[in-house]
């Protein structure tokens, strides 16, 4: 082995080390970047979402109960145009894509005979309380797993309250408004401009 060959071996060895370290160095850089991303992004997203989240507004704004008490059935009927493609509301009306909604407030969930509800709806159980209707109409998919109701939802609390007030009127004996409404409703508390 002459010195030239030794040199080559040494060079090859050094190169190998360089490549190995180079790659692991690169991997570290890539990993570090990833860690940074996964640390930084969710936090950002969460803060942004929390800041603009509807829930926050709702907590500060009027309650569903107080909104219900001042909601106009007429406004609800107008909003209900979005629902008419799939729902009839007359007593004994037929089922369309969705079930008939006569007397829906206080009715057992998924109880129209002959309508093929999703298993999520059947499994949910209980009656349609004001709160449940509000949660369902806000984002049907979030309230009922795998619901068949392909409707994005009504974002505004006041719109949901008006729609529910309208649904409540579709009955021979409308269910009592939530108790809180009777106690807390004060015309000065709720700005009528936001509900009509
Ligand atoms: C694209 C059709 C469609 C639209 C639009 C729609 N729905 Fe529905 N709705 C359905 C279907 C289908 C179901 C049954 C859901 C299930 O089984 O998961 C349903 C179920 C319901 C129920 C529960 C009925 C019961 O018997 O338990 C209510 C309440 C309801 N919808 C209200 C509304 C309101 C209010 C709107 C408008 C804001 C609306 N829906 C818009 C299709 C629709």
Coordinates of C-alpha atoms and ligand atoms in Angstrom, one line a residue:
X1 CA 0.0 0.0 0.0
X2 CA 1.6 3.3 -1.0
X3 CA 0.8 6.6 0.5
X4 CA -1.4 7.5 -2.4
X5 CA -3.7 4.5 -1.7
X6 CA -3.7 5.4 2.0
X7 CA -4.7 8.9 1.1
X8 CA -7.6 7.5 -0.9
X9 CA -8.7 5.4 1.9
X10 CA -8.5 8.2 4.4
X11 CA -10.4 10.4 1.9
X12 CA -13.1 7.8 1.4
X13 CA -13.4 7.5 5.2
X14 CA -13.7 11.3 5.7
X15 CA -16.2 11.5 2.9
X16 CA -18.3 8.8 4.5
X17 CA -18.2 10.6 7.8
X18 CA -19.2 13.9 6.0
X19 CA -22.0 12.2 4.2
X20 CA -23.3 10.5 7.3
X21 CA -23.1 13.6 9.4
X22 CA -24.3 15.7 6.6
X23 CA -27.5 13.6 6.3
X24 CA -28.1 13.4 10.0
X25 CA -27.5 17.1 10.3
X26 CA -30.0 17.7 7.5
X27 CA -32.4 15.3 9.2
X28 CA -32.1 17.3 12.4
X29 CA -32.8 20.5 10.5
X30 CA -35.8 19.0 8.9
X31 CA -37.0 17.6 12.2
X32 CA -36.4 20.8 14.0
X33 CA -38.5 22.6 11.4
X34 CA -41.3 20.1 11.8
X35 CA -41.2 20.4 15.5
X36 CA -41.4 24.1 15.2
X37 CA -44.4 23.9 12.8
X38 CA -46.3 21.5 15.0
X39 CA -45.6 23.6 18.0
X40 CA -46.3 27.0 16.6
X41 CA -49.2 26.4 14.3
X42 CA -51.8 24.8 16.5
X43 CA -51.3 27.5 19.1
X44 CA -51.8 30.2 16.5
X45 CA -54.8 28.5 15.1
X46 CA -56.3 28.0 18.5
X47 CA -55.9 31.6 19.6
X48 CA -57.2 32.9 16.3
X49 CA -60.2 30.6 16.4
X50 CA -60.9 31.3 20.1
X51 CA -60.8 35.0 19.4
X52 CA -63.3 34.9 16.6
X53 CA -65.3 32.0 17.9
X54 CA -69.1 32.3 17.9
X55 CA -69.3 30.8 21.4
X56 CA -67.5 33.8 22.8
X57 CA -69.9 36.1 21.3
X58 CA -72.8 34.1 22.6
X59 CA -71.6 34.1 26.1
X60 CA -71.5 37.8 26.1
X61 CA -74.6 38.3 24.0
X62 CA -78.2 37.6 24.9
X63 CA -79.1 34.1 25.9
X64 CA -81.1 31.8 23.6
X65 CA -84.0 32.0 26.1
X66 CA -84.1 35.8 26.0
X67 CA -83.8 35.8 22.3
X68 CA -86.6 33.3 21.9
X69 CA -88.9 35.5 23.8
X70 CA -88.4 38.5 21.5
X71 CA -87.9 36.6 18.2
X72 CA -90.4 37.2 15.5
X73 CA -92.1 34.2 14.1
X74 CA -92.3 36.1 10.7
X75 CA -88.6 36.4 10.6
X76 CA -88.3 32.7 11.4
X77 CA -90.7 31.9 8.6
X78 CA -88.6 33.8 6.1
X79 CA -85.4 32.0 7.3
X80 CA -87.3 28.7 7.0
X81 CA -87.4 29.2 3.2
X82 CA -83.9 27.6 3.4
X83 CA -85.5 24.5 4.9
X84 CA -88.5 24.2 2.7
X85 CA -86.9 22.2 0.0
X86 CA -86.6 19.3 2.5
X87 CA -89.3 19.9 5.1
X88 CA -93.1 20.4 5.1
X89 CA -94.6 22.0 8.2
X90 CA -98.3 21.5 8.0
X91 CA -100.1 19.1 10.3
X92 CA -99.9 15.7 8.7
X93 CA -97.7 17.0 5.9
X94 CA -95.7 14.5 3.9
X95 CA -92.1 13.8 4.4
X96 CA -89.8 15.1 1.7
X97 CA -86.0 14.6 1.9
X98 CA -86.4 15.4 5.6
X99 CA -89.3 14.6 7.9
X100 CA -92.4 16.7 8.5
X101 CA -91.8 19.3 11.2
X102 CA -95.3 19.9 12.6
X103 CA -95.1 20.0 16.4
X104 CA -91.4 19.5 16.3
X105 CA -90.6 21.5 19.4
X106 CA -90.7 19.1 22.4
X107 CA -91.3 16.1 20.1
X108 CA -89.2 13.0 20.5
X109 CA -86.2 13.1 18.2
X110 CA -86.5 11.0 15.1
X111 CA -90.1 10.1 15.7
X112 CA -91.9 10.7 12.4
X113 CA -93.3 7.3 11.4
X114 CA -92.2 6.0 8.1
X115 CA -89.2 8.3 7.9
X116 CA -85.9 6.6 7.5
X117 CA -83.7 8.6 10.0
X118 CA -79.9 8.2 10.2
X119 CA -78.7 5.8 12.9
X120 CA -77.1 8.8 14.6
X121 CA -80.5 10.5 14.9
X122 CA -82.2 7.3 16.2
X123 CA -79.4 6.8 18.7
X124 CA -79.5 10.4 20.0
X125 CA -82.7 10.0 22.0
X126 CA -84.6 12.5 24.1
X127 CA -87.0 15.3 23.0
X128 CA -86.2 18.3 20.9
X129 CA -85.6 20.9 23.6
X130 CA -84.9 24.5 22.7
X131 CA -81.2 23.9 23.5
X132 CA -81.0 20.8 21.4
X133 CA -82.7 22.4 18.4
X134 CA -80.3 25.4 18.7
X135 CA -77.3 23.1 18.8
X136 CA -78.6 21.0 15.8
X137 CA -79.5 24.0 13.7
X138 CA -76.1 25.6 14.4
X139 CA -74.2 22.7 12.9
X140 CA -76.3 19.6 12.3
X141 CA -73.2 17.4 11.7
X142 CA -71.7 18.4 15.1
X143 CA -74.9 17.6 17.0
X144 CA -75.9 14.3 15.3
X145 CA -73.1 12.0 14.2
X146 CA -73.6 11.1 10.5
X147 CA -76.9 13.0 10.2
X148 CA -78.7 12.8 6.8
X149 CA -79.6 16.4 7.0
X150 CA -77.2 18.0 4.5
X151 CA -77.4 21.6 5.7
X152 CA -74.4 23.6 6.8
X153 CA -76.3 25.3 9.7
X154 CA -77.5 28.7 10.8
X155 CA -74.5 30.6 12.2
X156 CA -76.3 33.5 13.8
X157 CA -77.9 32.9 17.2
X158 CA -80.6 35.4 16.4
X159 CA -81.5 33.5 13.2
X160 CA -81.7 30.2 15.0
X161 CA -83.8 31.7 17.7
X162 CA -86.2 33.1 15.1
X163 CA -86.4 29.8 13.3
X164 CA -87.1 28.0 16.5
X165 CA -89.7 30.5 17.4
X166 CA -91.4 29.8 14.1
X167 CA -91.1 26.0 14.6
X168 CA -92.6 26.5 18.0
X169 CA -95.6 28.2 16.5
X170 CA -96.3 25.1 14.3
X171 CA -98.4 23.4 16.9
X172 CA -101.9 23.3 18.4
X173 CA -100.3 23.7 21.8
X174 CA -96.9 25.4 21.5
X175 CA -94.4 24.4 24.2
X176 CA -93.7 26.9 27.0
X177 CA -90.8 29.2 26.4
X178 CA -87.7 28.4 28.5
X179 CA -88.3 29.6 32.1
X180 CA -85.3 31.9 31.9
X181 CA -87.0 33.9 29.2
X182 CA -89.8 34.9 31.5
X183 CA -87.4 36.0 34.2
X184 CA -84.7 37.8 32.3
X185 CA -86.6 39.3 29.4
X186 CA -86.4 43.0 29.5
X187 CA -87.0 44.9 26.3
X188 CA -84.0 47.1 27.1
X189 CA -81.7 44.1 27.4
X190 CA -82.1 42.8 23.9
X191 CA -81.6 45.2 21.1
X192 CA -84.6 44.5 18.8
X193 CA -82.5 45.5 15.8
X194 CA -80.4 42.4 16.2
X195 CA -83.3 40.0 16.4
X196 CA -85.7 41.3 13.7
Ligands
LIG1 C1 -81.2 19.1 2.2 C2 -82.3 18.8 2.9 C3 -82.5 19.5 4.3 C4 -82.5 20.8 4.5 C5 -82.2 22.0 3.6 C6 -82.9 21.0 5.9 N1 -83.1 19.7 6.5 FE1 -83.7 19.3 8.4 N2 -83.6 17.3 8.0 C7 -83.3 16.8 6.8 C8 -83.1 15.3 7.0 C9 -82.7 14.3 5.9 C10 -83.4 15.1 8.3 C11 -83.3 13.7 9.0 C12 -81.9 13.7 9.7 C13 -81.4 12.4 10.2 O1 -82.1 11.4 10.2 O2 -80.2 12.4 10.6 C14 -83.7 16.3 8.9 C15 -84.1 16.5 10.3 C16 -84.5 17.7 10.8 C17 -85.0 17.8 12.2 C18 -85.2 16.7 13.2 C19 -86.6 16.1 12.8 C20 -87.1 14.9 13.7 O3 -88.1 14.4 13.4 O4 -86.4 14.6 14.7 C21 -85.2 19.1 12.4 C22 -85.8 19.8 13.6 C23 -84.9 19.8 11.2 N3 -84.4 18.9 10.2 C24 -85.0 21.2 10.9 C25 -84.5 21.8 9.8 C26 -84.5 23.3 9.7 C27 -85.1 24.3 10.7 C28 -83.9 23.6 8.5 C29 -83.6 24.9 7.9 C30 -82.9 25.8 8.7 C31 -83.6 22.3 7.9 N4 -84.0 21.3 8.7 C32 -83.0 22.2 6.6 C33 -83.1 17.4 5.6 C34 -82.9 18.8 5.5

